[in-house]
Protein backbone atom coordinates (compact mmCIF):
# COMPACT_ATOMS: atom_id res chain seq x y z
CA SER A 1 -10.11 -0.31 27.53
CA LYS A 2 -8.06 -3.16 28.95
CA MET A 3 -6.93 -4.13 25.43
CA ARG A 4 -5.66 -0.61 24.76
CA GLU A 5 -3.85 -0.52 28.12
CA ARG A 6 -2.16 -3.82 27.35
CA GLU A 7 -1.15 -2.50 23.91
CA ARG A 8 0.38 0.64 25.44
CA ALA A 9 2.21 -1.44 28.05
CA GLU A 10 3.66 -3.73 25.38
CA VAL A 11 4.83 -0.77 23.28
CA LYS A 12 6.47 0.81 26.34
CA ARG A 13 8.27 -2.44 27.14
CA LEU A 14 9.58 -2.76 23.59
CA LEU A 15 10.58 0.90 23.46
CA TRP A 16 12.59 0.59 26.67
CA SER A 17 14.36 -2.52 25.43
CA THR A 18 15.25 -0.73 22.18
CA MET A 19 16.56 2.41 23.79
CA LYS A 20 18.60 0.83 26.57
CA GLY A 21 21.71 0.48 24.47
CA PHE A 22 21.63 3.85 22.76
CA ALA A 23 21.67 6.87 25.02
CA SER A 24 22.61 7.53 28.61
CA VAL A 25 20.11 9.66 30.48
CA THR A 26 22.48 11.33 32.89
CA ARG A 27 26.13 11.91 33.36
CA THR A 28 27.70 10.97 36.69
CA THR A 29 30.60 12.94 38.06
CA LYS A 30 32.65 11.40 40.84
CA VAL A 31 33.92 14.03 43.20
CA ALA A 32 36.57 13.20 45.81
CA THR A 33 36.08 15.21 48.99
CA CYS A 34 39.18 17.05 50.11
CA VAL A 35 40.28 18.27 53.53
CA GLY A 36 42.69 21.26 53.72
CA GLY A 37 43.17 21.07 49.95
CA ALA A 38 44.41 17.49 50.07
CA GLN A 39 42.41 14.46 48.96
CA ARG A 40 41.52 12.03 51.70
CA SER A 41 42.69 8.69 50.55
CA GLY A 42 40.95 5.44 51.20
CA ARG A 43 37.85 6.56 53.02
CA SER A 44 35.02 8.83 52.11
CA THR A 45 34.78 9.27 48.38
CA ALA A 46 31.47 10.93 47.58
CA LYS A 47 29.60 10.36 44.34
CA ARG A 48 27.46 13.16 43.06
CA LEU A 49 24.88 12.71 40.28
CA VAL A 50 24.98 15.68 37.97
CA THR A 51 22.17 15.98 35.43
CA ARG A 52 23.00 18.43 32.70
CA ALA A 53 20.67 19.86 30.11
CA LYS A 54 21.35 18.07 26.88
CA VAL A 55 20.06 17.04 23.47
CA ARG A 56 18.71 13.51 23.21
CA GLU A 57 17.94 11.32 20.24
CA ILE A 58 14.61 9.63 19.60
CA PHE A 59 15.28 6.27 17.97
CA MET A 60 13.05 4.20 15.72
CA PRO A 61 11.61 1.71 18.21
CA ALA A 62 11.22 -2.05 17.73
CA LEU A 63 7.45 -2.49 17.99
CA SER A 64 7.61 -6.23 17.41
CA SER A 65 10.18 -9.00 17.53
CA THR A 66 10.26 -9.21 13.71
CA MET A 67 10.40 -5.49 12.98
CA THR A 68 13.59 -4.32 11.26
CA GLU A 69 12.42 -0.92 10.03
CA GLY A 70 9.48 1.38 10.60
CA LYS A 71 7.60 4.00 8.62
CA ILE A 72 6.57 7.35 10.05
CA VAL A 73 2.82 7.66 9.51
CA SER A 74 2.61 11.12 11.07
CA TRP A 75 4.32 13.29 13.64
CA LEU A 76 1.90 14.40 16.34
CA LYS A 77 4.28 17.14 17.47
CA GLY A 78 6.22 19.58 15.31
CA SER A 79 9.67 21.10 15.57
CA GLY A 80 9.93 23.48 18.49
CA GLU A 81 6.85 22.16 20.30
CA LYS A 82 6.99 21.32 24.01
CA ILE A 83 6.55 17.67 24.97
CA THR A 84 6.03 15.89 28.29
CA LYS A 85 7.05 12.42 29.42
CA GLY A 86 4.45 9.80 28.45
CA GLU A 87 2.95 11.91 25.66
CA SER A 88 2.42 10.40 22.21
CA ILE A 89 4.59 12.27 19.72
CA VAL A 90 4.65 10.11 16.59
CA VAL A 91 2.67 7.33 14.90
CA VAL A 92 4.91 4.57 13.51
CA GLU A 93 3.85 1.87 11.04
CA SER A 94 5.60 -1.40 11.81
CA ASP A 95 5.39 -4.54 9.70
CA LYS A 96 1.90 -5.29 11.06
CA ALA A 97 0.34 -2.31 12.83
CA ASP A 98 0.34 1.43 13.48
CA MET A 99 1.44 2.40 16.97
CA ASP A 100 1.47 5.64 18.94
CA VAL A 101 5.01 6.11 20.26
CA GLU A 102 5.45 8.00 23.53
CA THR A 103 8.38 10.08 24.69
CA PHE A 104 10.33 9.19 27.81
CA TYR A 105 11.53 12.75 28.38
CA ASP A 106 10.27 16.26 29.00
CA GLY A 107 11.57 18.90 26.62
CA TYR A 108 11.13 20.30 23.13
CA ILE A 109 11.18 18.73 19.66
CA GLY A 110 14.41 20.16 18.32
CA SER A 111 14.39 18.70 14.82
CA ILE A 112 12.68 15.89 12.92
CA VAL A 113 15.13 13.73 10.96
CA VAL A 114 12.65 11.29 9.41
CA PRO A 115 9.53 13.06 8.07
CA ASP A 116 6.02 11.72 7.51
CA GLY A 117 5.97 8.87 5.01
CA ALA A 118 9.70 8.10 5.30
CA THR A 119 11.22 4.92 6.74
CA ALA A 120 14.13 4.24 9.07
CA ALA A 121 15.80 1.12 10.42
CA VAL A 122 15.16 0.13 14.02
CA GLY A 123 17.60 1.99 16.26
CA GLU A 124 18.23 4.88 13.86
CA PRO A 125 17.54 8.44 15.12
CA ILE A 126 14.26 9.87 13.85
CA ALA A 127 14.30 13.15 15.81
CA TYR A 128 16.21 15.13 18.42
CA ILE A 129 14.82 16.43 21.71
CA ALA A 130 16.17 19.50 23.48
CA GLU A 131 15.81 19.43 27.24
CA THR A 132 15.38 23.21 27.39
CA GLU A 133 14.69 25.94 24.87
CA ALA A 134 18.35 26.94 25.11
CA GLU A 135 19.36 23.67 23.42
CA LEU A 136 16.93 23.98 20.48
CA GLU A 137 19.56 25.35 18.13
CA GLU A 138 21.97 22.57 19.06
CA ALA A 139 19.24 19.99 18.42
CA LYS A 140 18.54 21.49 15.00
CA SER A 141 22.22 21.41 14.09
CA LYS A 142 22.48 17.71 15.02
CA SER A 143 20.00 16.77 12.30
CA GLY A 144 22.33 18.15 9.69
CA GLY A 145 20.35 21.37 9.30
CA GLY A 146 16.65 21.37 8.65
CA GLY A 147 16.84 23.75 5.69
CA ALA A 148 19.95 22.30 4.05
CA PRO A 149 18.28 19.34 2.39
CA ALA A 150 15.59 21.57 0.96
CA ALA A 151 18.18 23.93 -0.49
CA ALA A 152 20.18 21.04 -1.84
CA ALA A 153 17.07 19.60 -3.43
CA ALA A 154 16.20 22.92 -5.00
CA GLU A 155 19.60 23.48 -6.56
CA PRO A 156 19.77 20.36 -8.73
CA GLU A 157 16.51 21.39 -10.40
CA PRO A 158 17.98 24.47 -12.10
CA GLU A 159 21.12 22.42 -12.88
CA ALA A 160 19.20 19.85 -14.90
CA PRO A 161 17.46 22.28 -17.24
CA ALA A 162 20.66 24.36 -17.47
CA ALA A 163 22.31 21.60 -19.50
CA PRO A 164 20.20 22.10 -22.66
CA PRO A 165 20.01 25.91 -22.86
CA ALA A 166 20.25 25.84 -26.65
CA GLU A 167 16.96 24.00 -26.98
CA ALA A 168 14.81 27.11 -26.88
CA ALA A 169 12.71 27.98 -23.84
CA ALA A 170 12.01 24.39 -22.82
CA PRO A 171 13.94 24.74 -19.52
CA ALA A 172 11.80 27.73 -18.49
CA PRO A 173 8.57 25.73 -18.16
CA ALA A 174 10.63 22.85 -16.68
CA ALA A 175 11.57 24.93 -13.63
CA PRO A 176 7.96 25.35 -12.39
CA ALA A 177 7.36 21.65 -12.96
CA PRO A 178 8.83 20.61 -9.58
CA ALA A 179 6.56 23.12 -7.81
CA PRO A 180 3.37 21.07 -8.29
CA ALA A 181 5.31 18.05 -6.95
CA ALA A 182 5.47 19.63 -3.48
CA PRO A 183 1.70 19.50 -2.80
CA ALA A 184 1.58 15.91 -4.09
CA PRO A 185 0.22 14.48 -0.82
CA ALA A 186 -3.17 16.12 -1.37
CA PRO A 187 -5.95 14.59 0.74
CA VAL A 188 -7.82 11.96 -1.26
CA LYS A 189 -10.68 9.66 -0.38
CA ARG A 190 -10.09 5.92 -0.57
CA ALA A 191 -11.64 4.17 -3.55
CA ASP A 192 -13.14 1.45 -1.34
CA GLY A 193 -14.97 4.01 0.80
CA ARG A 194 -13.31 2.83 4.04
CA VAL A 195 -12.32 5.40 6.64
CA ILE A 196 -8.74 4.75 7.81
CA ALA A 197 -7.16 7.23 10.19
CA THR A 198 -4.23 7.38 12.58
CA PRO A 199 -5.08 6.85 16.27
CA TYR A 200 -4.34 10.48 17.07
CA ALA A 201 -6.47 11.67 14.16
CA LYS A 202 -9.42 9.67 15.51
CA LYS A 203 -8.92 11.11 18.98
CA LEU A 204 -8.59 14.64 17.62
CA ALA A 205 -11.66 14.25 15.40
CA LYS A 206 -13.71 13.19 18.41
CA GLU A 207 -12.51 16.18 20.44
CA LEU A 208 -13.11 18.68 17.61
CA GLY A 209 -16.36 17.14 16.41
CA VAL A 210 -15.07 16.39 12.89
CA ASP A 211 -16.75 13.61 10.87
CA LEU A 212 -13.90 11.48 9.48
CA SER A 213 -16.13 10.01 6.76
CA THR A 214 -16.24 13.43 5.07
CA LEU A 215 -12.45 13.80 4.88
CA GLY A 216 -9.83 12.74 2.40
CA GLY A 217 -6.50 11.53 3.76
CA SER A 218 -3.06 12.87 2.91
CA GLY A 219 -1.29 9.88 4.47
CA PRO A 220 -0.24 6.62 2.77
CA ASN A 221 -3.12 4.87 0.97
CA GLY A 222 -5.53 7.69 1.84
CA ARG A 223 -4.96 7.46 5.60
CA ILE A 224 -6.35 10.47 7.48
CA THR A 225 -3.77 12.23 9.63
CA ALA A 226 -4.11 14.72 12.47
CA SER A 227 -3.26 17.60 10.14
CA ASP A 228 -6.18 16.63 7.87
CA VAL A 229 -8.53 16.85 10.85
CA GLU A 230 -7.13 20.20 11.97
CA LEU A 231 -7.42 21.64 8.46
CA ALA A 232 -10.99 20.39 8.15
CA LYS A 233 -11.90 22.01 11.47
CA SER A 234 -10.44 25.31 10.33
CA GLY A 235 -12.31 25.02 7.03
CA GLY A 236 -9.08 24.51 5.12
CA ALA A 237 -7.38 22.05 2.84
CA PRO A 238 -9.18 18.68 2.71
CA PRO A 239 -12.27 19.92 0.77
CA ALA A 240 -10.14 22.27 -1.35
CA ALA A 241 -7.39 19.75 -2.13
CA PRO A 242 -9.08 17.96 -5.05
CA PRO A 243 -9.56 21.26 -6.96
CA ALA A 244 -5.92 22.11 -6.20
CA SER A 245 -4.76 19.00 -8.01
CA THR A 246 -6.73 19.94 -11.12
CA PRO A 247 -5.07 23.33 -11.66
CA ALA A 248 -1.73 21.68 -10.98
CA ALA A 249 -2.35 19.42 -13.93
CA THR A 250 -3.55 22.26 -16.16
CA PRO A 251 -0.28 24.25 -16.26
CA ALA A 252 1.55 21.03 -16.92
CA ALA A 253 -0.32 20.57 -20.20
CA PRO A 254 0.72 23.89 -21.72
CA ALA A 255 4.27 23.30 -20.52
CA ALA A 256 4.36 20.02 -22.37
CA ALA A 257 2.74 21.58 -25.40
CA SER A 258 5.26 24.40 -25.51
CA SER A 259 8.16 21.97 -25.80
CA PRO A 260 6.97 18.92 -27.72
CA PRO A 261 10.30 18.05 -29.35
CA ALA A 262 12.52 17.91 -26.23
CA LYS A 263 10.15 16.79 -23.48
CA LYS A 264 8.09 14.24 -25.38
CA ALA A 265 11.11 12.39 -26.71
CA ALA A 266 12.30 11.22 -23.27
CA PRO A 267 8.95 9.71 -22.11
CA ALA A 268 8.55 8.00 -25.46
CA ALA A 269 11.88 6.24 -25.01
CA ALA A 270 11.13 5.37 -21.37
CA ALA A 271 7.72 3.84 -22.00
CA PRO A 272 8.84 0.71 -23.88
CA SER A 273 11.69 0.07 -21.44
CA GLY A 274 9.35 -0.74 -18.52
CA ASP A 275 6.43 -3.13 -18.13
CA GLY A 276 4.40 -0.74 -15.98
CA GLU A 277 4.36 1.39 -12.89
CA VAL A 278 6.50 0.19 -9.97
CA VAL A 279 4.75 0.58 -6.62
CA PRO A 280 6.95 0.06 -3.54
CA PHE A 281 5.81 -2.41 -0.88
CA THR A 282 3.97 -1.14 2.15
CA GLY A 283 5.56 -2.05 5.48
CA MET A 284 3.21 -5.00 5.82
CA GLN A 285 3.80 -6.26 2.27
CA ALA A 286 7.57 -6.04 2.83
CA ALA A 287 7.19 -8.09 6.03
CA VAL A 288 5.09 -10.73 4.24
CA SER A 289 7.67 -10.92 1.46
CA SER A 290 10.51 -11.36 3.93
CA ASN A 291 8.61 -14.03 5.87
CA MET A 292 7.76 -15.96 2.71
CA ILE A 293 11.40 -16.03 1.66
CA ALA A 294 12.37 -17.29 5.12
CA SER A 295 9.75 -20.05 4.87
CA LEU A 296 11.47 -21.46 1.77
CA GLU A 297 14.28 -22.70 4.00
CA ILE A 298 11.90 -25.01 5.91
CA PRO A 299 11.51 -28.60 4.60
CA VAL A 300 7.75 -29.22 4.54
CA SER A 301 5.40 -32.11 3.94
CA ARG A 302 1.74 -31.91 2.89
CA VAL A 303 -1.31 -33.98 3.73
CA ALA A 304 -4.84 -33.57 2.29
CA TYR A 305 -7.96 -34.86 4.02
CA THR A 306 -11.71 -34.81 3.26
CA ILE A 307 -14.24 -34.18 6.04
CA THR A 308 -18.06 -34.35 5.96
CA THR A 309 -19.57 -31.11 7.27
CA ASP A 310 -23.36 -31.66 7.35
CA ALA A 311 -23.57 -31.71 11.17
CA PHE A 312 -21.03 -28.90 11.50
CA ASP A 313 -22.95 -26.68 9.05
CA ALA A 314 -26.21 -27.41 10.87
CA LEU A 315 -24.64 -26.38 14.19
CA TYR A 316 -23.32 -23.16 12.66
CA LYS A 317 -26.75 -22.34 11.24
CA LYS A 318 -28.22 -22.73 14.74
CA LEU A 319 -25.49 -20.64 16.46
CA LYS A 320 -25.14 -17.87 13.88
CA PRO A 321 -28.12 -15.83 15.20
CA LYS A 322 -26.37 -15.82 18.60
CA GLY A 323 -23.30 -14.09 17.15
CA VAL A 324 -21.13 -17.14 16.52
CA THR A 325 -18.88 -16.85 13.44
CA MET A 326 -17.69 -19.68 11.21
CA THR A 327 -14.07 -18.68 11.85
CA ALA A 328 -14.53 -18.98 15.62
CA LEU A 329 -16.39 -22.29 15.32
CA LEU A 330 -13.73 -23.79 13.05
CA SER A 331 -10.94 -22.48 15.29
CA LYS A 332 -12.64 -24.04 18.30
CA ALA A 333 -12.90 -27.42 16.52
CA VAL A 334 -9.21 -27.27 15.57
CA ALA A 335 -8.20 -26.29 19.10
CA VAL A 336 -10.16 -29.18 20.63
CA ALA A 337 -8.47 -31.62 18.22
CA LEU A 338 -5.03 -30.14 18.98
CA THR A 339 -5.34 -30.96 22.69
CA LYS A 340 -4.68 -34.59 21.73
CA HIS A 341 -1.74 -33.82 19.43
CA PRO A 342 0.79 -31.46 21.10
CA ILE A 343 3.31 -31.99 18.30
CA MET A 344 0.96 -30.27 15.83
CA TYR A 345 1.26 -26.92 17.59
CA ALA A 346 4.94 -27.30 18.46
CA ALA A 347 7.81 -25.59 16.63
CA CYS A 348 11.39 -26.36 15.71
CA THR A 349 14.08 -24.44 17.59
CA PRO A 350 15.77 -21.59 15.67
CA ALA A 351 18.98 -23.63 15.57
CA GLY A 352 17.09 -26.62 14.17
CA ASP A 353 18.26 -28.95 16.92
CA GLY A 354 15.16 -29.45 19.06
CA ILE A 355 11.39 -29.17 19.49
CA ILE A 356 9.59 -26.36 21.33
CA TYR A 357 6.37 -27.71 22.83
CA ASN A 358 4.13 -24.70 23.27
CA GLU A 359 2.09 -24.36 26.42
CA ASN A 360 -0.91 -22.64 24.83
CA ILE A 361 -3.09 -23.43 21.83
CA ASN A 362 -3.24 -20.06 20.08
CA ILE A 363 -5.01 -20.20 16.72
CA ALA A 364 -3.76 -17.63 14.19
CA VAL A 365 -6.13 -16.97 11.28
CA ALA A 366 -4.97 -15.25 8.09
CA VAL A 367 -6.84 -12.04 7.21
CA ALA A 368 -6.31 -10.10 3.98
CA MET A 369 -5.79 -6.36 4.42
CA PRO A 370 -7.68 -3.91 2.19
CA ASP A 371 -4.54 -1.98 1.21
CA GLY A 372 -2.34 -5.03 0.58
CA GLY A 373 -0.61 -7.68 2.64
CA LEU A 374 -2.11 -9.96 5.27
CA ILE A 375 -2.06 -10.36 9.01
CA THR A 376 -2.80 -13.26 11.35
CA PRO A 377 -4.82 -12.16 14.39
CA VAL A 378 -4.52 -14.73 17.18
CA LEU A 379 -7.31 -16.34 19.18
CA GLN A 380 -5.50 -16.96 22.45
CA ASN A 381 -6.19 -20.20 24.36
CA ALA A 382 -8.88 -21.22 21.88
CA ASP A 383 -9.30 -24.63 23.51
CA LYS A 384 -10.21 -23.07 26.87
CA THR A 385 -12.44 -20.22 25.63
CA ASP A 386 -16.15 -20.80 25.03
CA ILE A 387 -17.44 -20.40 21.48
CA TYR A 388 -19.43 -17.23 22.24
CA GLN A 389 -16.49 -15.36 23.78
CA LEU A 390 -14.25 -16.66 21.01
CA SER A 391 -16.59 -15.12 18.41
CA ARG A 392 -16.62 -11.77 20.23
CA ASN A 393 -12.84 -11.84 20.46
CA TRP A 394 -12.57 -12.57 16.76
CA GLY A 395 -14.84 -9.70 15.77
CA ASP A 396 -12.78 -7.29 17.85
CA LEU A 397 -9.48 -8.60 16.47
CA VAL A 398 -10.56 -8.26 12.83
CA THR A 399 -11.86 -4.72 13.33
CA ARG A 400 -8.63 -3.57 14.94
CA ALA A 401 -6.46 -5.55 12.52
CA ARG A 402 -7.93 -3.70 9.54
CA GLY A 403 -7.34 -0.43 11.35
CA LYS A 404 -3.74 -1.55 12.09
CA GLN A 405 -4.34 -1.31 15.82
CA LEU A 406 -3.29 -4.78 17.02
CA ALA A 407 -0.71 -5.14 19.77
CA PRO A 408 2.29 -7.36 18.88
CA ASP A 409 1.10 -10.25 21.04
CA GLU A 410 -2.21 -10.24 19.17
CA TYR A 411 -0.66 -11.18 15.82
CA SER A 412 2.69 -12.81 16.59
CA THR A 413 1.89 -15.47 19.19
CA GLY A 414 0.05 -18.05 17.08
CA THR A 415 1.06 -21.70 17.57
CA PHE A 416 -1.17 -23.10 14.77
CA THR A 417 -2.34 -21.21 11.67
CA ILE A 418 -5.53 -21.46 9.60
CA SER A 419 -5.95 -20.03 6.10
CA ASN A 420 -9.53 -20.27 4.82
CA LEU A 421 -10.46 -19.51 1.19
CA GLY A 422 -13.68 -21.52 1.21
CA MET A 423 -15.80 -18.36 1.17
CA TYR A 424 -14.33 -17.55 -2.26
CA GLY A 425 -15.42 -20.89 -3.71
CA VAL A 426 -11.93 -22.41 -3.55
CA ASP A 427 -12.08 -26.23 -3.27
CA LYS A 428 -8.55 -26.86 -2.04
CA PHE A 429 -5.15 -25.21 -1.94
CA ASP A 430 -1.77 -25.40 -0.23
CA ALA A 431 -0.73 -22.70 2.24
CA ILE A 432 2.83 -21.56 2.92
CA LEU A 433 4.09 -22.42 6.39
CA PRO A 434 4.99 -19.33 8.46
CA SER A 435 8.49 -19.59 9.91
CA GLY A 436 8.56 -20.22 13.64
CA THR A 437 5.50 -22.51 13.59
CA GLY A 438 4.95 -26.20 12.89
CA THR A 439 1.65 -26.33 10.99
CA ILE A 440 -0.67 -24.31 8.77
CA MET A 441 -4.05 -25.67 7.67
CA ALA A 442 -5.59 -24.57 4.36
CA VAL A 443 -9.39 -24.87 4.33
CA GLY A 444 -11.43 -25.21 1.16
CA GLY A 445 -15.15 -24.65 0.69
CA SER A 446 -17.80 -27.16 1.72
CA LYS A 447 -19.89 -28.44 -1.18
CA PRO A 448 -22.43 -31.23 -1.88
CA THR A 449 -20.68 -34.40 -3.05
CA VAL A 450 -22.10 -37.68 -4.33
CA VAL A 451 -20.90 -40.53 -2.11
CA ALA A 452 -21.49 -44.25 -1.61
CA THR A 453 -23.33 -44.83 1.68
CA ALA A 454 -22.56 -47.59 4.18
CA ASP A 455 -25.46 -49.70 2.86
CA GLY A 456 -24.14 -49.57 -0.70
CA LYS A 457 -26.49 -46.88 -1.98
CA ILE A 458 -25.76 -43.48 -3.49
CA GLY A 459 -26.13 -40.41 -1.28
CA VAL A 460 -25.13 -36.76 -1.09
CA GLU A 461 -22.99 -35.27 1.66
CA LYS A 462 -21.42 -31.83 2.12
CA GLN A 463 -17.67 -32.23 2.22
CA MET A 464 -14.65 -29.98 2.54
CA THR A 465 -10.97 -30.62 1.95
CA ILE A 466 -8.25 -29.51 4.34
CA ASN A 467 -4.58 -29.39 3.37
CA LEU A 468 -1.92 -29.44 6.08
CA THR A 469 1.55 -28.03 5.48
CA THR A 470 3.93 -29.04 8.27
CA ASP A 471 7.56 -28.62 9.25
CA HIS A 472 8.88 -32.07 8.36
CA ARG A 473 11.83 -31.70 10.72
CA ILE A 474 9.48 -32.27 13.67
CA ILE A 475 6.09 -33.35 12.25
CA TYR A 476 5.89 -36.47 10.09
CA GLY A 477 3.17 -37.68 7.77
CA ALA A 478 1.72 -40.06 10.36
CA ASP A 479 1.45 -37.22 12.91
CA ALA A 480 -0.49 -35.09 10.44
CA ALA A 481 -2.76 -38.00 9.42
CA GLU A 482 -3.62 -38.82 13.04
CA PHE A 483 -4.49 -35.18 13.71
CA CYS A 484 -6.74 -35.15 10.60
CA GLN A 485 -8.59 -38.20 11.93
CA THR A 486 -9.21 -36.48 15.27
CA LEU A 487 -10.35 -33.25 13.59
CA LYS A 488 -12.70 -35.23 11.35
CA ALA A 489 -14.29 -36.83 14.42
CA VAL A 490 -14.74 -33.42 16.12
CA ILE A 491 -16.27 -31.73 13.05
CA GLU A 492 -18.56 -34.62 12.17
CA ASN A 493 -19.79 -34.82 15.79
CA PRO A 494 -19.61 -31.15 16.86
CA ASP A 495 -22.07 -30.99 19.78
CA ASP A 496 -19.29 -30.73 22.37
CA LEU A 497 -18.01 -27.48 20.81
CA THR A 498 -20.71 -25.44 22.57
CA MET A 499 -19.79 -26.68 26.05
């Protein structure tokens, strides 16, 4: 699809920009031509390009402008496997999405430095590529030795139990204890029933005819990886993994029972010292946390405004059977109002010394992710797109956002943000302004309200409250109030939104 092609093009562009400064592709040897054994001075100096077989590094790419580190979801190629230029070799989780990363070289995967589930900073090596099979050993040695870490990890285990040899045979059961820890990433089904898989796993499942809904995932948060699909096709691990975890727990019980004095004492002391289990942030949660901290440096002002929605709700009721969503309709109304207030979708310069007037009205809408964090898919040029196409675009964006398949420009180019909690029954709330933007609008639910009519009688109208949070360095209270007046007029007389 065109969207997928654009996503691949964007990833390639970002990958090239990341790798430019890290590794040279060829070595150039300048050779001076000689006549009769003597170098000819001044004139013909020939330059010859010599390309030598070598070991290259694969670096953690920058998949977005805000990405500082990435997490390896799964390697699509293993150590020693042949790879070709343009082939996807690894799936990387950035702060907002999962991306297939392609190789720029032909060769062989020499060694993998950062395994599945591990993270690395942007620009750090995650693997080494050998140009020919002859360089495989050199590539493996560059990673510090594939087997060394395993051996080093195995040795401390006997060391720890060796300290209390006098305390009977407790260390003996302790040695097998690390063994069950190795198969920890057993495939498990997600509690919410959703099927989440890496892009390559989906492609592989389609080719092999494997139903992803029947599989458990061994990746983070139950994500299905390519290896899960391959094992399912061969009749292997995914179905058998749940039973495997049960026996693993069974030997642990006797081990604990055989050494109640020594082993039970430590957990008992540790339990009161903590308030509960510590779960590390996902990549997306870490990005949200970092962005929220950055937003605290922005001086903001807030304005609340009440809008009558009877006509707007009636229009939505009429358009809903045609596929129009409330999010798209509200975004369209906001975009139409913004055309008269350019300052409301402007931003302050990074140095804080000027105003960036954005050319396009791109409405970013906050969406909660099922496994934690949130993302803001962007409805590009919402003022110029008709309501029906806008609704189709929104449906596609949400589907791919929850599968972590958005391209960077589909979640990072918003010039005005909407956060809507009205569907949860929330009346009003304040939203936190994302850094790099000028305004975020928090939308509460619409509810019947008793009001005084123009003729002095009592009536009932459906009303909702919006709360604007703005960057007060560039947007003042009067600017926000004038925008609210325009938006009120658009929502209370919404017929033009369908044109």
